[in-house]
Coordinates of C-alpha atoms in Angstrom, one line a residue:
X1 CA 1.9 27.9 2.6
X2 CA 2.0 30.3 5.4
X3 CA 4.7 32.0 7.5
X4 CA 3.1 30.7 10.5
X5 CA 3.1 27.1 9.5
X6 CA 6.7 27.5 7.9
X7 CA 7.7 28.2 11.8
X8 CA 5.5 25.3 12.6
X9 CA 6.9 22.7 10.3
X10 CA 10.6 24.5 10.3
X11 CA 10.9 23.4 7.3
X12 CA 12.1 27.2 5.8
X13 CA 15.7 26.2 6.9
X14 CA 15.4 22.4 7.1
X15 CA 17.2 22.3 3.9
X16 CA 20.0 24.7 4.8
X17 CA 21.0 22.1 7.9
X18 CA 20.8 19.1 5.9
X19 CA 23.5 20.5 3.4
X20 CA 25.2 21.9 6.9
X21 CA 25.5 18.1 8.6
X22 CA 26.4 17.0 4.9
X23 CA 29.2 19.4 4.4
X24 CA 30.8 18.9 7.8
X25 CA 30.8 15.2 7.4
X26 CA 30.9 14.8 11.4
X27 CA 30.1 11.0 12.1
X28 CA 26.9 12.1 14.1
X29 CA 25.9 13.9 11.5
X30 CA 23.2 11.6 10.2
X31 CA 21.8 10.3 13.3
X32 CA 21.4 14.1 14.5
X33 CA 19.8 15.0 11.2
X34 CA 17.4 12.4 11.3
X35 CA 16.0 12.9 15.1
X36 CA 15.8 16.6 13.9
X37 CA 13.9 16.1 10.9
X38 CA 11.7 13.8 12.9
X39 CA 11.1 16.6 15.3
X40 CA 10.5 19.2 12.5
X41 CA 7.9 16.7 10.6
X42 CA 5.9 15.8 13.8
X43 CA 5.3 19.6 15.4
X44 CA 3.3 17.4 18.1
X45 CA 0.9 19.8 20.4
X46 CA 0.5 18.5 24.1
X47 CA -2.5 18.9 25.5
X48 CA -5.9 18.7 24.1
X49 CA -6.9 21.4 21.4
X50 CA -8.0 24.6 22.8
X51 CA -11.3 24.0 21.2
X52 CA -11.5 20.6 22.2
X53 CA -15.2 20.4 25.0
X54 CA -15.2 16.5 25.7
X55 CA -15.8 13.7 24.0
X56 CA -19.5 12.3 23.2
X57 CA -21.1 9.6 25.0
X58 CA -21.1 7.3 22.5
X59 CA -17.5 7.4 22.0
X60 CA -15.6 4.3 22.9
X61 CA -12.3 4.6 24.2
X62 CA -9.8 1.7 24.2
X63 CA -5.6 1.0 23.7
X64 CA -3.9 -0.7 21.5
X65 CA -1.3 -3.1 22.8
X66 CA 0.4 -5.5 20.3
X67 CA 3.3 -7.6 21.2
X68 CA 5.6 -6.3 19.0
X69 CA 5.1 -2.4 21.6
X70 CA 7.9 -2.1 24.2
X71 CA 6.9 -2.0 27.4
X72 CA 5.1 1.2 27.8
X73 CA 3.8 1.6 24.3
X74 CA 0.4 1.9 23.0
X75 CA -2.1 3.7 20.6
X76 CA -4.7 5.2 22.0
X77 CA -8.2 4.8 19.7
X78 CA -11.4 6.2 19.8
X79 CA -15.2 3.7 18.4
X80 CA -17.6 6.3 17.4
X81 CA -20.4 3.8 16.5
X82 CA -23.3 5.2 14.0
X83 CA -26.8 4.9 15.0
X84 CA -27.4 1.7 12.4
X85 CA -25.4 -1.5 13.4
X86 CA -25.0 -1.9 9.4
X87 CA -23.6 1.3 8.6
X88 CA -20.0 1.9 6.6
X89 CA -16.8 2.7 8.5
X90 CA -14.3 5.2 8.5
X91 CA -10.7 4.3 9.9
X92 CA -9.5 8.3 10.5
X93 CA -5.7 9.0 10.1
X94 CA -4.4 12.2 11.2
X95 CA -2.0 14.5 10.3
X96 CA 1.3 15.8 12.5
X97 CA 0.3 18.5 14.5
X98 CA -3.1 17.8 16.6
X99 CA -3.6 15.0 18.2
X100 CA -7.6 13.3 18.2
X101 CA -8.8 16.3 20.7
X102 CA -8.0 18.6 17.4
X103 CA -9.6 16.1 15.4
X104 CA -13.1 15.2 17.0
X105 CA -14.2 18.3 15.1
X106 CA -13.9 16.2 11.7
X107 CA -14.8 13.1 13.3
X108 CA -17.9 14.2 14.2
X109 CA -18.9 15.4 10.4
X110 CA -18.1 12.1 9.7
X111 CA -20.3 10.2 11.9
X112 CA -23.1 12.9 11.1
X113 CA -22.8 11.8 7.7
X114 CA -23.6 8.2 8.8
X115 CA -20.6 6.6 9.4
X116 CA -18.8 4.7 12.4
X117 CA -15.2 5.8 12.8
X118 CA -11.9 4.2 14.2
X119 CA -9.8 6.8 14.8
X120 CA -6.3 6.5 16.2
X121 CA -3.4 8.9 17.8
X122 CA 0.0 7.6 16.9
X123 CA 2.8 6.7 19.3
X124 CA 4.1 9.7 20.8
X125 CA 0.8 11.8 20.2
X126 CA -2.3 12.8 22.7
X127 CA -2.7 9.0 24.9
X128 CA -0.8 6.8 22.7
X129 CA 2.7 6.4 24.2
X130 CA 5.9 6.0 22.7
X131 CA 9.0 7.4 21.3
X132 CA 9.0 10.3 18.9
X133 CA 7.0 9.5 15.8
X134 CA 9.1 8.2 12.4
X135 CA 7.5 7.2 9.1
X136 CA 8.3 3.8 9.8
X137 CA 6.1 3.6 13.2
X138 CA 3.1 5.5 11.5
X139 CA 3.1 3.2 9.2
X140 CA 3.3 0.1 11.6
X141 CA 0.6 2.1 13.4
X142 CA -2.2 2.2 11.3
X143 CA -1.4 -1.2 9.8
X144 CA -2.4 -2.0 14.0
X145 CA -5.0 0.3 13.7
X146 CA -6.5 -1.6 10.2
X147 CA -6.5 -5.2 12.1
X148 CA -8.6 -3.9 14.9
X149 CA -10.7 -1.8 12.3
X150 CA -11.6 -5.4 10.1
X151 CA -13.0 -6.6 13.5
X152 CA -15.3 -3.7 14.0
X153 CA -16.5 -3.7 10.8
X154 CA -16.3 -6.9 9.4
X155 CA -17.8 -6.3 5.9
X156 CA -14.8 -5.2 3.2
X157 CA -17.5 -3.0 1.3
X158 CA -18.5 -0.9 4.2
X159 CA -15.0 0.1 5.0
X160 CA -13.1 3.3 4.2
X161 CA -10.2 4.4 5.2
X162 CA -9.3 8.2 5.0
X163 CA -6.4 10.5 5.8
X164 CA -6.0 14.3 6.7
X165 CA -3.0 16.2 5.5
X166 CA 0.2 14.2 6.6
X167 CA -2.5 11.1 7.5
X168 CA -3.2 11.0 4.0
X169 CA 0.3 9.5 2.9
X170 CA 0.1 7.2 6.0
X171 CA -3.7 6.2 4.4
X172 CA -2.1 5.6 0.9
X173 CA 0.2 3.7 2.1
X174 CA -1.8 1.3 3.8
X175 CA -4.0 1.5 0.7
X176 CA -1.4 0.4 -1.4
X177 CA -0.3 -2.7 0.6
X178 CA -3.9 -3.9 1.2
X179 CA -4.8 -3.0 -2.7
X180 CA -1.9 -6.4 -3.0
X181 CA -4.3 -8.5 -2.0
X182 CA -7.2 -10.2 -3.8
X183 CA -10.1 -9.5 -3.2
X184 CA -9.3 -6.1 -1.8
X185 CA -10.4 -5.5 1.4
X186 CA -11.8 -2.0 1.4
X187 CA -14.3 -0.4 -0.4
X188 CA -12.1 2.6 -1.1
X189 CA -9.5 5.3 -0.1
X190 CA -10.6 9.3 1.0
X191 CA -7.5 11.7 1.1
X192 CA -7.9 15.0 2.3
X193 CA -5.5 18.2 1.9
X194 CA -2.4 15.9 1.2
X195 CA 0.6 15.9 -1.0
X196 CA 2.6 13.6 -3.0
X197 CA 6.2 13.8 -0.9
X198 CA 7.7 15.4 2.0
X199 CA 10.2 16.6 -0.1
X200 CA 7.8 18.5 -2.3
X201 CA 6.4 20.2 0.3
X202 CA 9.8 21.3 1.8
X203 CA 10.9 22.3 -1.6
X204 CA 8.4 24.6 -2.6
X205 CA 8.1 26.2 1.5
X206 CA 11.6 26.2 1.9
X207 CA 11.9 28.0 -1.7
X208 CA 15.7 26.6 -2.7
X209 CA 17.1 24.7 -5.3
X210 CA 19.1 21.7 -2.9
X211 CA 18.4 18.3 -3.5
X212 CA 16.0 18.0 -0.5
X213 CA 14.7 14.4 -1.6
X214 CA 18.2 13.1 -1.5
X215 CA 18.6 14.5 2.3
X216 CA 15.0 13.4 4.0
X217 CA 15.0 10.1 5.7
X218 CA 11.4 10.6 6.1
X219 CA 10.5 10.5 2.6
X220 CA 5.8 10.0 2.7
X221 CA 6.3 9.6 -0.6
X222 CA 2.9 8.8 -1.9
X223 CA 3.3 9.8 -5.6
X224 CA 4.7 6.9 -6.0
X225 CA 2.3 4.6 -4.3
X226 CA -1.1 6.0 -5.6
X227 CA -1.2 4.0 -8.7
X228 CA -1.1 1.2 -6.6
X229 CA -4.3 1.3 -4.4
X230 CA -6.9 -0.6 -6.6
X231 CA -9.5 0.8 -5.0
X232 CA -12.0 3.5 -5.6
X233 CA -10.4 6.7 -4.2
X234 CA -11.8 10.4 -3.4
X235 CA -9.4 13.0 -3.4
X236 CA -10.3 16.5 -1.6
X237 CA -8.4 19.8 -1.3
X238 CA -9.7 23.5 -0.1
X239 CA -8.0 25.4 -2.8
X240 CA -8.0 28.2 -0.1
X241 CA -5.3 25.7 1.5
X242 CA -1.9 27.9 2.5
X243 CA -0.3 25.1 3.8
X244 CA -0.3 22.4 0.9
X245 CA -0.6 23.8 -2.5
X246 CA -3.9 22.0 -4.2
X247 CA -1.5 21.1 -6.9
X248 CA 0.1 18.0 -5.2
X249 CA -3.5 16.9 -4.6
X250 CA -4.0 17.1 -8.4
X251 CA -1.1 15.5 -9.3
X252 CA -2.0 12.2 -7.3
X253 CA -5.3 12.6 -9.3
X254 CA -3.6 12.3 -11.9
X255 CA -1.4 9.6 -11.3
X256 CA -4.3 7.5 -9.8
X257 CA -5.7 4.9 -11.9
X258 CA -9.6 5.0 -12.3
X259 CA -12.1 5.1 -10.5
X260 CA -11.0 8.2 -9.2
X261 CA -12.8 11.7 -7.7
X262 CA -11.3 15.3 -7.4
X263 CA -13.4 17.5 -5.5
X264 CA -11.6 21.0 -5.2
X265 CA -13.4 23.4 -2.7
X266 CA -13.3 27.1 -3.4
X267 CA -12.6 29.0 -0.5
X268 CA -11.7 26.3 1.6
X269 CA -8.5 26.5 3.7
X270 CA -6.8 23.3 5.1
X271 CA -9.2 22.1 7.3
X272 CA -12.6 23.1 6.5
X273 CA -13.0 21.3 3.0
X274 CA -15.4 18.9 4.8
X275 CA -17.9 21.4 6.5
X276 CA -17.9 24.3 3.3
X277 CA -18.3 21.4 0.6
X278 CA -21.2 20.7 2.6
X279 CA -23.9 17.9 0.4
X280 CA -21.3 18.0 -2.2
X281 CA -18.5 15.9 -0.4
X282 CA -21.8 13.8 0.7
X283 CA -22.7 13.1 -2.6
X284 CA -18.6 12.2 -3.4
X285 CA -19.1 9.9 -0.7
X286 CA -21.8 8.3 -1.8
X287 CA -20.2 7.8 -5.4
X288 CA -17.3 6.2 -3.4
X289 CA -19.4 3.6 -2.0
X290 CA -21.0 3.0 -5.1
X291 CA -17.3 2.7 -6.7
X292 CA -19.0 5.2 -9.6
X293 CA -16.5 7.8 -9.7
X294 CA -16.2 10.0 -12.7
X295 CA -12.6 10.7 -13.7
X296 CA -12.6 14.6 -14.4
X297 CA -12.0 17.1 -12.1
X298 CA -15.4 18.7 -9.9
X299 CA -15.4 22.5 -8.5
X300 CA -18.1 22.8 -5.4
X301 CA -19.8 25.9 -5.4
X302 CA -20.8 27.5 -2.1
X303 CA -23.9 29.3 -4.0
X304 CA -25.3 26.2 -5.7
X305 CA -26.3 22.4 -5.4
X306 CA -24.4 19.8 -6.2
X307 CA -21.3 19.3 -8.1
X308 CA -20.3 21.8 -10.8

């Protein structure tokens, strides 16, 4: 990972005041430790992203407004209906920086590829109002987000549901609890530029030997969900990516059970996996749908068709 998203993330001395607020013992400690780490974790951006030019007309924009929201609360969601009325579905998870202006970018692939796409900002990013973000309530978000999505697209084997980066622990975890029921009701799972804890990632940024799981509240900790899923799942990472290591997106391979995808993308950084993988990550979608995913890991070439 980079300096720059080391200063984003904070995570370099996240460790060091953990151990600090668990030496000194002060009765605040934990409550302090935990609004900071939920600060550190969700480096929210306000605004819209600089490269952000408006929405497209077909976009439908709409709130989110359960009972279980305090007053005030709401998600803010985006319909970005394909051209055929019987086209598959994306529901679009984010990760913890940009909010869906920094997203449309991706979006947009997606729906060039054919789909329609739910995609949501979480409480306390872009529209969507609420207090600062926590595992539990991005969790509770998308498991909003899902009921909304089953109406839009009513047909369990034309829904996906994929995650970017943090959004793809949120998207396992939703994978896991819908891959309880019978029949399961999603065609399958895409996870983009992920990893398999928190605490990995601010163990091997943070370079130190503390017992970082033991001092996270906020623990995304998907390695030990994926198994779970049941579903056919696609895992992607740019392996160019200086933020999250391609090895925690290997390792969830791994752990997955079949049928299962890696597509590693040379040269690709953390968020351009989609656009340089090009007809490549079209055909991995395609064998997704399908639920005809080979097990062994695939390298896309940039000078060459197809998967290699």
């Amino acid at each position: 990972m980079s300096s720059r998203l080391l200063s984003r993330l904070g995570l370099r001395w996240f460790p060091l005041l953990c151990m600090a607020l668990l030496i000194v013992g002060l009765p605040v400690g934990c409550s302090l430790l935990q609004h900071k780490e939920r600060e550190l974790v969700f480096r929210i951006e306000p605004g819209t992203a600089s490269w952000y030019s408006g929405l497209p007309k077909a976009v439908q924009e709409f709130e989110l407004k359960p009972a279980s929201f305090k007053a005030g609360q709401n998600i803010h969601a985006w319909w970005y209906p394909a051209a055929s009325k019987d086209a598959p579905a994306i529901l679009y998870l984010h990760g913890v920086r940009w909010n869906l202006t920094g997203q449309l970018f991706r979006i947009e692939q997606l729906h060039a590829l054919g789909f329609s796409v739910l995609a949501i900002d979480y409480r306390g990013f872009g529209q969507s109002h609420g207090d600062l973000p926590s595992e539990t309530t991005v969790y509770e978000d998308a498991r909003i987000a899902w009921e909304r999505f089953q109406v839009l697209q009513p047909d369990p084997r034309k829904r996906l549901i994929y995650g970017h980066s943090l959004g793809g622990a949120v998207a396992i975890d939703l994978a896991a609890e819908l891959g309880r029921q019978s029949p399961v009701p999603v065609r399958g799972l895409v996870i983009e530029s992920t990893f398999t804890s928190l605490a990995d990632v601010a163990t091997a940024v943070a370079d130190t030997s503390l017992p970082v799981r033991w001092l996270l509240s906020q623990k995304f900790d998907s390695i030990d969900k994926i198994a779970d899923i049941r579903m056919p799942l696609l895992v992607v990472h740019g392996l160019d990516d200086r933020y999250v290591p391609p090895r925690f997106s290997e390792q969830l391979f791994a752990a997955a059970q079949q049928p299962k995808r890696l597509l590693l993308v040379p040269g690709a950084s953390h968020n351009n996996s989609m656009s340089l993988a090009g007809r490549t990550y079209r055909e991995a979608l395609d064998h997704l749908m399908q639920s005809k995913m080979p097990t062994q890991a695939i390298t896309h070439s940039t000078s060459r068709d197809g998967d290699s």
